Short mmCIF file of C-alpha atoms in Angstrom, two decimals:
data_model
loop_
_atom_site.label_atom_id
_atom_site.label_comp_id
_atom_site.label_asym_id
_atom_site.label_seq_id
_atom_site.Cartn_x
_atom_site.Cartn_y
_atom_site.Cartn_z
CA MET M 1179 -10.68 5.71 4.04
CA ASN M 1180 -13.86 7.34 2.88
CA ALA M 1181 -14.10 11.11 2.82
CA SER M 1182 -16.79 12.63 5.04
CA ALA M 1183 -19.72 14.48 3.54
CA THR M 1184 -19.67 18.27 3.47
CA ASP M 1185 -22.50 20.23 5.09
CA PRO M 1186 -23.66 22.87 2.52
CA SER M 1187 -25.05 25.17 5.18
CA THR M 1188 -21.69 25.83 6.68
CA ILE M 1189 -19.31 25.85 3.71
CA PHE M 1190 -19.37 29.44 2.85
CA TYR M 1191 -18.66 31.06 6.26
CA ASP M 1192 -15.05 31.71 5.34
CA THR M 1193 -15.70 32.57 1.70
CA GLN M 1194 -15.15 36.08 0.39
CA TRP M 1195 -18.40 37.57 -0.80
CA ASP M 1196 -19.34 41.09 -1.84
CA ASN M 1197 -21.52 42.52 0.92
CA ASP M 1198 -23.55 44.85 -1.50
CA THR M 1199 -24.46 41.89 -3.76
CA TYR M 1200 -25.29 39.82 -0.74
CA ASN M 1201 -27.47 42.49 0.92
CA SER M 1202 -29.28 43.37 -2.30
CA SER M 1203 -29.99 39.78 -2.92
CA THR M 1204 -31.25 39.11 0.42
CA ASN M 1205 -33.62 42.14 0.35
CA SER M 1206 -35.34 40.67 -2.79
CA ASN M 1207 -38.35 38.59 -2.80
CA LYS M 1208 -37.68 35.59 -0.56
CA THR M 1209 -40.25 33.46 -2.34
CA ASP M 1210 -38.01 33.25 -5.41
CA CYS M 1211 -35.07 31.90 -3.56
CA THR M 1212 -33.51 28.66 -4.71
CA ASN M 1213 -30.79 28.54 -2.10
CA GLU M 1214 -30.10 29.55 1.53
CA TYR M 1215 -28.33 32.76 0.55
CA CYS M 1216 -31.16 33.86 -1.80
CA VAL M 1217 -28.80 34.66 -4.58
CA SER M 1218 -29.02 33.73 -8.30
CA ASP M 1219 -27.94 30.22 -9.15
CA GLU M 1220 -24.92 31.64 -11.14
CA ASP M 1221 -23.70 33.63 -8.16
CA TYR M 1222 -24.31 30.67 -5.90
CA ILE M 1223 -22.32 28.44 -8.13
CA ALA M 1224 -19.57 31.04 -8.29
CA MET M 1225 -19.51 31.04 -4.48
CA ILE M 1226 -18.99 27.21 -4.62
CA GLU M 1227 -16.19 27.44 -7.10
CA ASP M 1228 -14.37 29.83 -4.86
CA TYR M 1229 -14.81 27.53 -1.94
CA ILE M 1230 -13.57 24.36 -3.68
CA PHE M 1231 -10.56 26.04 -5.22
CA PRO M 1232 -7.49 24.46 -3.58
CA SER M 1233 -6.01 26.44 -0.69
CA THR M 1234 -2.20 26.60 -0.02
CA TYR M 1235 -2.19 23.52 2.09
CA GLU M 1236 -4.35 21.61 -0.50
CA TRP M 1237 -1.85 22.31 -3.20
CA ILE M 1238 0.84 20.88 -0.85
CA LEU M 1239 -1.39 17.91 -0.48
CA ILE M 1240 -1.62 17.54 -4.13
CA MET M 1241 2.03 17.62 -4.57
CA LEU M 1242 2.48 14.98 -1.86
CA HIS M 1243 -0.02 12.70 -3.72
CA LEU M 1244 1.80 13.32 -7.00
CA THR M 1245 5.06 12.27 -5.35
CA VAL M 1246 3.37 9.10 -4.07
CA PHE M 1247 1.88 8.38 -7.44
CA VAL M 1248 5.31 8.55 -9.26
CA VAL M 1249 7.29 6.67 -6.68
CA GLY M 1250 4.72 4.09 -6.07
CA LEU M 1251 4.09 3.17 -9.68
CA VAL M 1252 7.85 3.02 -10.54
CA GLY M 1253 8.80 1.24 -7.24
CA ASN M 1254 6.15 -1.43 -7.25
CA ALA M 1255 6.72 -2.01 -11.06
CA LEU M 1256 10.44 -2.54 -10.24
CA VAL M 1257 9.55 -5.08 -7.57
CA CYS M 1258 7.55 -7.18 -9.99
CA VAL M 1259 10.10 -6.90 -12.81
CA SER M 1260 12.98 -7.78 -10.39
CA VAL M 1261 11.38 -11.08 -9.27
CA TYR M 1262 10.28 -11.90 -12.83
CA ARG M 1263 13.58 -11.46 -14.46
CA ASN M 1264 15.76 -13.08 -11.70
CA HIS M 1265 14.91 -16.82 -11.12
CA SER M 1266 16.84 -16.92 -7.89
CA MET M 1267 14.45 -14.41 -6.41
CA ARG M 1268 11.43 -16.60 -7.05
CA THR M 1269 11.05 -17.53 -3.44
CA VAL M 1270 7.84 -18.20 -1.41
CA THR M 1271 8.26 -14.91 0.45
CA ASN M 1272 8.94 -12.96 -2.67
CA TYR M 1273 5.75 -14.33 -4.36
CA PHE M 1274 3.91 -12.63 -1.46
CA ILE M 1275 5.93 -9.48 -1.82
CA VAL M 1276 4.95 -9.32 -5.60
CA ASN M 1277 1.34 -9.82 -4.59
CA LEU M 1278 1.63 -6.87 -2.25
CA ALA M 1279 3.23 -4.85 -4.98
CA VAL M 1280 0.45 -5.65 -7.43
CA ALA M 1281 -2.22 -4.50 -4.83
CA ASP M 1282 -0.19 -1.21 -4.16
CA PHE M 1283 0.22 -0.54 -7.87
CA MET M 1284 -3.49 -1.05 -8.57
CA VAL M 1285 -4.67 1.31 -5.79
CA ILE M 1286 -2.12 3.98 -6.77
CA LEU M 1287 -2.98 3.77 -10.53
CA ILE M 1288 -6.79 3.51 -10.23
CA CYS M 1289 -7.78 4.97 -6.85
CA LEU M 1290 -5.36 7.73 -6.02
CA PRO M 1291 -6.13 10.29 -8.84
CA PRO M 1292 -9.91 10.48 -8.31
CA THR M 1293 -9.74 10.38 -4.59
CA VAL M 1294 -7.19 13.17 -4.29
CA LEU M 1295 -9.51 15.33 -6.49
CA TRP M 1296 -12.40 14.40 -4.21
CA ASP M 1297 -10.43 15.24 -1.02
CA VAL M 1298 -9.35 18.69 -2.30
CA THR M 1299 -12.67 19.82 -4.05
CA LYS M 1300 -15.09 18.00 -1.76
CA THR M 1301 -16.82 16.79 -4.99
CA TRP M 1302 -17.10 13.44 -6.49
CA PHE M 1303 -16.95 14.26 -10.35
CA PHE M 1304 -17.00 10.66 -11.72
CA GLY M 1305 -20.42 9.28 -11.45
CA SER M 1306 -22.07 6.50 -9.51
CA ILE M 1307 -20.35 3.43 -11.17
CA THR M 1308 -16.87 4.87 -10.68
CA CYS M 1309 -17.84 5.77 -7.10
CA LYS M 1310 -18.57 2.08 -6.43
CA LEU M 1311 -15.60 0.80 -8.39
CA VAL M 1312 -12.87 3.06 -6.98
CA LEU M 1313 -13.81 2.74 -3.31
CA TYR M 1314 -14.34 -0.95 -3.75
CA LEU M 1315 -10.93 -1.49 -5.30
CA GLN M 1316 -9.35 0.58 -2.53
CA ASN M 1317 -10.94 -1.72 0.22
CA VAL M 1318 -9.93 -4.77 -1.76
CA SER M 1319 -6.32 -3.46 -2.05
CA VAL M 1320 -6.22 -2.83 1.79
CA GLY M 1321 -7.54 -6.37 2.38
CA VAL M 1322 -4.99 -7.86 0.08
CA SER M 1323 -2.14 -5.95 1.64
CA VAL M 1324 -3.14 -6.88 5.27
CA LEU M 1325 -3.76 -10.52 4.56
CA THR M 1326 -0.51 -10.76 2.47
CA LEU M 1327 1.46 -9.53 5.31
CA THR M 1328 -0.38 -11.87 7.72
CA PHE M 1329 0.29 -14.84 5.43
CA ILE M 1330 3.99 -13.91 5.18
CA SER M 1331 4.23 -13.69 8.93
CA VAL M 1332 2.72 -17.15 9.40
CA ASP M 1333 4.82 -18.67 6.69
CA ARG M 1334 7.99 -17.28 8.32
CA TRP M 1335 6.77 -18.41 11.78
CA TYR M 1336 6.35 -21.91 10.45
CA ALA M 1337 9.63 -21.97 8.54
CA ILE M 1338 11.76 -20.60 11.45
CA CYS M 1339 9.93 -21.71 14.52
CA HIS M 1340 8.42 -25.01 13.43
CA PRO M 1341 10.42 -26.06 10.32
CA LEU M 1342 9.41 -29.74 10.61
CA SER M 1343 5.72 -29.13 10.94
CA PHE M 1344 5.10 -27.35 7.57
CA LYS M 1345 6.82 -27.27 4.31
CA SER M 1346 6.39 -23.92 2.46
CA THR M 1347 6.21 -24.37 -1.38
CA ALA M 1348 5.60 -22.16 -4.36
CA SER M 1349 2.29 -23.98 -5.23
CA ARG M 1350 1.02 -23.37 -1.70
CA ALA M 1351 1.96 -19.68 -1.79
CA LYS M 1352 0.05 -19.33 -5.06
CA THR M 1353 -2.95 -20.97 -3.49
CA SER M 1354 -2.67 -18.67 -0.57
CA ILE M 1355 -2.51 -15.60 -2.83
CA LEU M 1356 -5.72 -16.76 -4.67
CA LEU M 1357 -7.44 -17.13 -1.17
CA ILE M 1358 -6.22 -13.73 -0.12
CA TRP M 1359 -7.87 -12.10 -3.18
CA LEU M 1360 -11.03 -14.03 -2.71
CA ILE M 1361 -11.44 -13.02 0.94
CA SER M 1362 -10.58 -9.34 0.08
CA VAL M 1363 -13.15 -9.29 -2.77
CA LEU M 1364 -15.87 -10.72 -0.51
CA ILE M 1365 -15.15 -8.40 2.40
CA GLY M 1366 -15.38 -5.30 0.29
CA LEU M 1367 -18.57 -6.39 -1.62
CA PRO M 1368 -21.22 -5.07 0.83
CA GLU M 1369 -19.84 -1.51 0.61
CA ALA M 1370 -19.64 -1.58 -3.32
CA ILE M 1371 -23.41 -2.45 -3.29
CA VAL M 1372 -24.57 0.39 -1.12
CA LEU M 1373 -22.18 3.19 -2.29
CA ASP M 1374 -23.73 5.84 -4.56
CA THR M 1375 -23.49 9.45 -5.36
CA ARG M 1376 -25.61 12.12 -3.58
CA ARG M 1377 -26.01 15.84 -4.36
CA SER M 1378 -25.71 18.22 -1.39
CA LEU M 1379 -26.89 21.46 -2.99
CA PRO M 1380 -30.31 22.72 -4.14
CA VAL M 1381 -29.06 23.95 -7.45
CA ASP M 1382 -28.35 21.84 -10.55
CA THR M 1383 -24.56 21.29 -10.28
CA THR M 1384 -22.15 18.52 -9.81
CA TYR M 1385 -20.19 20.48 -7.27
CA LEU M 1386 -20.17 19.04 -3.68
CA THR M 1387 -21.64 15.78 -5.00
CA ASP M 1388 -20.66 13.05 -2.53
CA CYS M 1389 -19.79 9.42 -2.83
CA THR M 1390 -21.39 7.88 0.18
CA HIS M 1391 -23.38 4.96 1.62
CA THR M 1392 -27.08 4.59 1.06
CA TRP M 1393 -27.80 2.41 4.01
CA SER M 1394 -28.40 3.68 7.57
CA GLU M 1395 -25.86 5.40 9.66
CA ASN M 1396 -25.97 2.55 12.10
CA SER M 1397 -25.21 0.00 9.40
CA THR M 1398 -22.26 2.18 8.29
CA ARG M 1399 -20.96 2.25 11.82
CA ILE M 1400 -21.17 -1.42 12.26
CA TYR M 1401 -19.54 -2.25 8.84
CA GLN M 1402 -16.61 0.18 9.41
CA LEU M 1403 -15.93 -1.08 12.91
CA PHE M 1404 -16.09 -4.63 11.45
CA LEU M 1405 -13.42 -3.63 8.84
CA ILE M 1406 -11.13 -2.14 11.56
CA LEU M 1407 -11.38 -5.28 13.59
CA VAL M 1408 -10.95 -7.73 10.67
CA LEU M 1409 -8.41 -5.80 8.57
CA TYR M 1410 -6.39 -4.03 11.29
CA VAL M 1411 -6.69 -5.12 14.95
CA ALA M 1412 -6.95 -8.94 14.44
CA PRO M 1413 -4.20 -9.34 11.76
CA PHE M 1414 -1.65 -7.04 13.61
CA THR M 1415 -2.30 -8.91 16.94
CA LEU M 1416 -1.46 -12.16 15.05
CA MET M 1417 1.60 -10.66 13.33
CA ALA M 1418 2.88 -9.24 16.64
CA PHE M 1419 2.78 -12.71 18.03
CA THR M 1420 4.45 -14.46 15.11
CA TYR M 1421 7.29 -11.88 14.73
CA TYR M 1422 7.80 -11.92 18.55
CA GLN M 1423 8.34 -15.71 18.30
CA ILE M 1424 10.61 -15.31 15.15
CA THR M 1425 12.64 -12.77 16.99
CA ARG M 1426 13.15 -15.05 20.04
CA VAL M 1427 14.35 -17.93 17.88
CA LEU M 1428 16.68 -15.95 15.58
CA TRP M 1429 18.19 -13.55 18.01
CA ASN M 1430 18.17 -15.43 21.38
CA LYS M 1431 20.35 -18.32 20.09
CA ASN M 1432 23.96 -18.50 19.23
CA ILE M 1433 24.93 -18.76 15.72
CA PRO M 1434 26.88 -22.09 15.01
CA GLY M 1435 30.61 -21.56 15.16
CA ALA M 1436 30.31 -18.56 17.51
CA SER M 1437 30.48 -20.75 20.52
CA GLU M 1438 31.89 -24.26 20.93
CA THR M 1439 29.57 -25.06 23.80
CA ASN M 1440 26.23 -23.64 22.63
CA HIS M 1441 25.42 -24.59 19.18
CA TYR M 1442 22.31 -23.49 17.40
CA PRO M 1443 19.89 -26.44 16.68
CA SER M 1444 20.70 -28.03 13.36
CA ARG M 1445 17.05 -28.02 12.38
CA MET M 1446 17.27 -24.33 11.60
CA CYS M 1447 19.65 -25.12 8.71
CA GLY M 1448 19.21 -26.90 5.52
CA ASN M 1449 21.76 -29.62 6.08
CA LYS M 1450 22.87 -31.93 8.88
CA ILE M 1451 25.96 -31.68 10.89
CA GLY M 1452 28.54 -34.33 9.82
CA ASN M 1453 31.01 -36.29 11.88
CA ARG M 1454 34.16 -35.16 10.20
CA MET M 1455 35.72 -31.98 11.10
CA GLY M 1456 35.56 -30.63 7.55
CA ALA M 1457 31.93 -31.38 7.35
CA VAL M 1458 31.28 -29.64 10.68
CA ARG M 1459 33.16 -26.60 9.62
CA THR M 1460 31.31 -26.43 6.25
CA THR M 1461 27.87 -27.05 7.83
CA SER M 1462 28.60 -24.48 10.49
CA THR M 1463 29.50 -21.86 8.04
CA SER M 1464 26.49 -22.64 5.83
CA CYS M 1465 24.15 -22.58 8.81
CA GLU M 1466 25.56 -19.25 10.05
CA GLY M 1467 24.85 -17.79 6.61
CA GLN M 1468 21.35 -19.09 6.53
CA ILE M 1469 20.60 -17.67 9.99
CA ARG M 1470 22.02 -14.20 9.18
CA SER M 1471 20.08 -14.28 5.91
CA ARG M 1472 16.88 -15.07 7.84
CA ARG M 1473 17.61 -12.33 10.21
CA LYS M 1474 17.98 -9.74 7.50
CA ALA M 1475 14.74 -10.96 5.77
CA SER M 1476 12.84 -10.85 9.00
CA LYS M 1477 14.16 -7.36 9.77
CA MET M 1478 12.91 -6.25 6.31
CA LEU M 1479 9.50 -7.81 6.68
CA MET M 1480 8.93 -6.46 10.23
CA ALA M 1481 9.80 -3.06 8.84
CA VAL M 1482 7.08 -3.43 6.20
CA VAL M 1483 4.60 -4.46 8.92
CA VAL M 1484 5.56 -1.63 11.20
CA MET M 1485 5.24 1.02 8.33
CA PHE M 1486 1.87 -0.53 7.39
CA SER M 1487 0.59 -0.29 10.93
CA LEU M 1488 1.76 3.23 11.46
CA CYS M 1489 0.42 4.48 8.05
CA TYR M 1490 -3.03 3.10 8.74
CA LEU M 1491 -3.28 3.87 12.45
CA PRO M 1492 -4.33 7.50 12.01
CA VAL M 1493 -7.19 6.80 9.59
CA HIS M 1494 -8.47 4.00 11.79
CA LEU M 1495 -8.38 6.12 14.86
CA ILE M 1496 -10.33 8.84 13.15
CA ASN M 1497 -12.83 6.36 11.95
CA VAL M 1498 -13.30 4.81 15.45
CA LEU M 1499 -13.83 8.29 16.93
CA ARG M 1500 -16.22 9.26 13.98
CA TYR M 1501 -18.39 6.20 14.45
CA THR M 1502 -18.34 5.97 18.24
CA VAL M 1503 -18.27 9.29 20.07
CA GLY M 1504 -18.65 11.49 16.97
CA LEU M 1505 -16.00 13.74 15.44
CA PRO M 1506 -16.81 17.47 14.78
CA GLN M 1507 -16.09 18.97 11.43
CA THR M 1508 -13.52 21.62 12.14
CA PRO M 1509 -10.50 22.81 10.07
CA ALA M 1510 -8.17 20.72 12.37
CA THR M 1511 -10.13 17.52 11.90
CA THR M 1512 -10.39 18.12 8.18
CA VAL M 1513 -6.65 18.49 7.79
CA ALA M 1514 -6.14 15.36 10.00
CA SER M 1515 -8.52 13.39 7.85
CA LEU M 1516 -6.81 14.48 4.66
CA MET M 1517 -3.26 13.71 5.96
CA SER M 1518 -4.43 10.28 7.26
CA HIS M 1519 -5.80 9.51 3.87
CA TRP M 1520 -2.52 10.50 2.23
CA LEU M 1521 -0.61 8.24 4.62
CA CYS M 1522 -2.59 5.28 3.40
CA TYR M 1523 -1.46 5.99 -0.16
CA ALA M 1524 2.08 6.72 1.03
CA ASN M 1525 2.30 3.27 2.48
CA SER M 1526 1.70 1.84 -1.04
CA ALA M 1527 4.82 3.68 -2.17
CA VAL M 1528 7.21 3.05 0.76
CA ASN M 1529 7.58 -0.71 0.53
CA PRO M 1530 9.89 -0.70 -2.58
CA ILE M 1531 12.02 1.87 -0.70
CA ILE M 1532 12.31 -0.57 2.23
CA TYR M 1533 13.22 -3.39 -0.09
CA ASN M 1534 15.95 -1.22 -1.72
CA ILE M 1535 17.46 -0.24 1.66
CA MET M 1536 17.36 -3.63 3.44
CA ASN M 1537 17.61 -6.27 0.73
CA GLY M 1538 20.79 -6.57 -1.45
CA LYS M 1539 19.15 -8.67 -4.12
CA PHE M 1540 16.39 -6.19 -4.69
CA ARG M 1541 18.80 -3.30 -4.55
CA LYS M 1542 20.92 -4.97 -7.22
CA GLU M 1543 18.00 -5.66 -9.38
CA PHE M 1544 16.67 -2.26 -9.08
CA LYS M 1545 20.08 -0.82 -10.05
CA ASN M 1546 20.53 -3.25 -12.98
CA THR M 1547 17.06 -2.21 -14.43
CA PHE M 1548 18.30 1.42 -14.66
CA THR M 1549 21.99 0.87 -15.58
CA CYS M 1550 22.14 -2.25 -17.76
CA GLN M 1551 20.55 -2.17 -21.20
CA CYS M 1552 21.35 -4.93 -23.74
CA ILE M 1553 21.44 -3.75 -27.40
CA LYS M 1554 22.12 -5.63 -30.57
CA LYS M 1555 25.17 -3.66 -32.02
CA ASN M 1556 28.03 -1.32 -31.30
CA ARG M 1557 29.02 -2.98 -28.12
CA ARG M 1558 31.24 -5.86 -26.92
CA PRO M 1559 29.32 -9.13 -27.12
CA CYS M 1560 28.40 -10.66 -23.89
CA ALA M 1561 28.55 -14.29 -25.07
CA THR M 1562 29.95 -15.92 -28.19
CA GLY M 1563 27.39 -16.47 -30.97
CA THR M 1564 24.91 -13.84 -29.64
CA SER M 1565 24.17 -10.40 -30.86
CA TYR M 1566 23.13 -8.94 -27.52
CA LEU M 1567 25.58 -6.66 -25.76
CA CYS M 1568 25.78 -5.26 -22.28
CA LYS M 1569 26.56 -1.63 -21.86
CA TYR M 1570 27.82 -1.46 -18.30
CA THR M 1571 29.72 -4.69 -17.45
CA SER M 1572 33.40 -4.56 -17.01
CA THR M 1573 34.40 -8.24 -16.90
CA VAL M 1574 33.43 -11.14 -19.35
CA SER M 1575 32.20 -13.33 -16.49
CA HIS M 1576 29.65 -10.83 -15.15
CA CYS M 1577 28.49 -10.03 -18.64
CA ASP M 1578 27.97 -13.78 -19.35
CA LYS M 1579 25.95 -13.99 -16.11
CA ARG M 1580 23.77 -11.05 -17.17
CA MET M 1581 23.33 -12.61 -20.61
CA HIS M 1582 22.14 -15.85 -19.07
CA GLU M 1583 19.57 -13.89 -17.00
CA LEU M 1584 18.31 -12.05 -20.07
CA VAL M 1585 17.94 -15.29 -22.15
CA ASN M 1586 15.94 -16.85 -19.30
CA PHE M 1587 13.88 -13.63 -19.01
CA SER M 1588 13.00 -13.62 -22.73
#
């Protein structure tokens, strides 16, 4: 996801420049030149400022990043708040989803603003320490996201395909999350050590300063290809296998009650089938609900995985081409690089939208966050003996339920 360095010898070919000034400057004493155009430093810096000023498509890119910034921060914050305030949503899968939201929130808040400025102006303005920190956190976030999705797929695979072999618990999920962060921190550490700022111009200016690696080009190539293998190819190969198996189990079997001759294995459900007709009917209905619920959850998780793979595919393809056969710096490749970089950030904002569309509980909690506000006066009380009141509820029972959630939340 790193931006490529800019070649200062080719940046001004499309820059408007006064020919008289240029000719008079180039006819002056060449021994006094401090730059390749043999103009004064002030004029040279003015040329640079003209060059880095955003073009039309770059203003569009800025607006796209601004949209991702707002949607991503609000959406991922809503995910965390929804799981925190609703105890029924504190499931193993949702712990991983919250971990994914935290990583996305972090990268949008800390990494997006400086990197969009870097992409547009071709200049790193924020110094060496921030260069190391921002790109390091960006890599850590990518690692956390990929590994979280991988752990979710493995957890769902065990729960659905091998329910008797492994028991998923909240404590194991929390341990897995700590392991995910530890692995991600270690994977990104080498790059943080070798990243530094480098000036590209002969004059004393911050413009066109790059944040780049200080080790050899071959070392950069090996490390970047290693990241692509470890954080993209291998995880998504594993996830493709697990979700293929999950799909076979959930969709290639009949739901209990749908057929009298081909019942779904009772191990897929949380209770055993009884001998009495009433028990069989109750268990069949319960099992049917569990399977349908798992199908919906699997669809949502597969949508998250597919979106992640699609959003990160362009940037990985560009990096593979750049570090293997070489990628020429042309206007087309520059635009492709910028858009692929934006897609990586867009992925951090799209997950809450997927949850809102495909998960009723998240959709309900998102709505409640915006529509239900409890105040201390001027409204009908939600429960006897309390001063909290609910603005939007129309029935006492629903209001009592929201009060119970708010008491637990506080």
